């Protein structure tokens, strides 16, 4: 029970990578806050955790909305009176419903803004609110979900690559600025294409071998737990970390 007594908030946690992380945290004893854009999805995910009502909170929030983010953290402090861990996971490569796979020369400004706002601005807004609580406590851990495309650009992923490069840089600055407050800030890169529901639903991906969303579980728990005290400003690649620590690198077929 590595997270016993801790309160952890995971954005975009009704499905995909966020859902894997929130399950792992709950299994390690954390009280958890789920956040997503659709209340129905949040309620369904929270019920699946089978936690006592006092150990789980589900909040509908759009991480690009300053008002929604403020209410998300207000609800967290009202229920749990603290926050130990924030995982900024909410994001996407392209807006749901498209368009997708555009070169930058053909990318509408609206699409650029949607991708940057969710992946990067959402990470900033949530981190800023979390820091208000964590600085008062004198400790905390922020984990920002990154991507291989946040380290090396990829064609037809211009907005997403720009956003994830930004997340990597933002994380380093947050780490520098909050080390004196005993607040750790690190990135977690899943390390490749992950077979989330959205990825599996792309026709061209069906039957393709990909990383399982569970790839992020062990390293996410490590970064949230006291095992990672003193570790900050780093970017961890989940498959590499798993191999180094003797954990499986799970694959699945989309």
Short mmCIF file of C-alpha atoms in Angstrom, two decimals, residues 22-121:
data_model
loop_
_atom_site.label_atom_id
_atom_site.label_comp_id
_atom_site.label_asym_id
_atom_site.label_seq_id
_atom_site.Cartn_x
_atom_site.Cartn_y
_atom_site.Cartn_z
CA UNK A 22 -6.27 5.94 -11.11
CA UNK A 23 -6.86 2.19 -10.69
CA UNK A 24 -3.23 1.65 -9.74
CA UNK A 25 -3.37 4.47 -7.20
CA UNK A 26 -6.56 3.16 -5.63
CA UNK A 27 -5.08 -0.33 -5.37
CA UNK A 28 -2.10 1.16 -3.52
CA UNK A 29 -4.38 2.77 -0.94
CA UNK A 30 -4.81 6.31 -2.25
CA UNK A 31 -8.00 8.30 -2.06
CA UNK A 32 -8.63 9.42 -5.62
CA UNK A 33 -10.21 12.25 -7.58
CA UNK A 34 -11.37 11.42 -11.09
CA UNK A 35 -11.80 14.19 -13.64
CA UNK A 36 -13.14 14.08 -17.19
CA UNK A 37 -15.33 16.11 -19.51
CA UNK A 38 -18.40 13.82 -19.31
CA UNK A 39 -20.06 13.26 -15.94
CA UNK A 40 -21.59 9.96 -17.06
CA UNK A 41 -18.16 8.52 -17.86
CA UNK A 42 -16.81 9.72 -14.52
CA UNK A 43 -19.66 8.15 -12.57
CA UNK A 44 -19.22 4.85 -14.40
CA UNK A 45 -15.46 4.79 -13.77
CA UNK A 46 -15.84 5.75 -10.10
CA UNK A 47 -18.35 2.94 -9.58
CA UNK A 48 -15.92 0.42 -11.12
CA UNK A 49 -13.31 1.30 -8.50
CA UNK A 50 -15.62 -0.07 -5.78
CA UNK A 51 -14.19 2.32 -3.19
CA UNK A 52 -15.99 3.60 -0.12
CA UNK A 53 -17.73 6.93 -0.90
CA UNK A 54 -15.32 8.73 1.40
CA UNK A 55 -12.34 7.59 -0.68
CA UNK A 56 -13.36 8.74 -4.16
CA UNK A 57 -14.56 11.94 -5.82
CA UNK A 58 -15.63 12.36 -9.44
CA UNK A 59 -15.72 15.84 -10.94
CA UNK A 60 -16.77 16.94 -14.42
CA UNK A 61 -14.23 19.48 -15.66
CA UNK A 62 -12.73 20.80 -18.86
CA UNK A 63 -9.05 21.39 -18.10
CA UNK A 64 -8.93 24.23 -20.64
CA UNK A 65 -11.43 26.20 -18.54
CA UNK A 66 -9.91 28.19 -15.69
CA UNK A 67 -13.30 28.20 -13.94
CA UNK A 68 -13.70 24.43 -14.23
CA UNK A 69 -10.16 23.83 -12.96
CA UNK A 70 -10.67 26.11 -9.97
CA UNK A 71 -13.88 24.24 -9.09
CA UNK A 72 -12.13 20.89 -9.51
CA UNK A 73 -9.51 21.76 -6.92
CA UNK A 74 -12.02 23.48 -4.66
CA UNK A 75 -14.06 20.27 -4.61
CA UNK A 76 -10.92 18.28 -3.83
CA UNK A 77 -9.94 20.42 -0.84
CA UNK A 78 -13.52 20.49 0.44
CA UNK A 79 -13.73 16.69 0.44
CA UNK A 80 -10.19 15.65 1.37
CA UNK A 81 -8.59 18.83 2.82
CA UNK A 82 -5.32 18.05 1.01
CA UNK A 83 -3.74 16.98 -2.25
CA UNK A 84 -0.59 14.89 -2.42
CA UNK A 85 -0.43 13.88 -6.08
CA UNK A 86 -1.55 15.44 -9.35
CA UNK A 87 -1.33 13.58 -12.65
CA UNK A 88 -1.87 15.79 -15.69
CA UNK A 89 -3.04 13.23 -18.19
CA UNK A 90 -5.89 14.89 -20.13
CA UNK A 91 -4.97 15.35 -23.76
CA UNK A 92 -5.25 14.15 -27.34
CA UNK A 93 -3.27 14.21 -30.59
CA UNK A 94 -6.21 15.49 -32.62
CA UNK A 95 -9.68 16.70 -31.59
CA UNK A 96 -12.24 13.96 -31.27
CA UNK A 97 -14.19 13.95 -34.51
CA UNK A 98 -11.25 15.32 -36.50
CA UNK A 99 -9.68 16.59 -38.57
CA UNK A 100 -6.63 14.38 -38.17
CA UNK A 101 -3.20 13.78 -39.72
CA UNK A 102 -2.74 17.31 -41.04
CA UNK A 103 0.54 18.90 -42.03
CA UNK A 104 1.15 22.17 -40.23
CA UNK A 105 0.66 24.02 -43.53
CA UNK A 106 -2.93 22.75 -43.55
CA UNK A 107 -3.73 22.97 -39.82
CA UNK A 108 -6.54 25.39 -38.94
CA UNK A 109 -5.84 27.73 -36.04
CA UNK A 110 -8.87 26.34 -34.20
CA UNK A 111 -7.42 22.82 -34.29
CA UNK A 112 -3.98 24.08 -33.19
CA UNK A 113 -5.54 25.87 -30.24
CA UNK A 114 -7.66 22.90 -29.16
CA UNK A 115 -4.65 20.59 -29.05
CA UNK A 116 -2.35 23.10 -27.32
CA UNK A 117 -5.04 24.21 -24.86
CA UNK A 118 -5.87 20.69 -23.69
CA UNK A 119 -2.37 19.21 -23.56
CA UNK A 120 -0.33 22.23 -22.45
CA UNK A 121 -2.57 24.97 -21.06
#
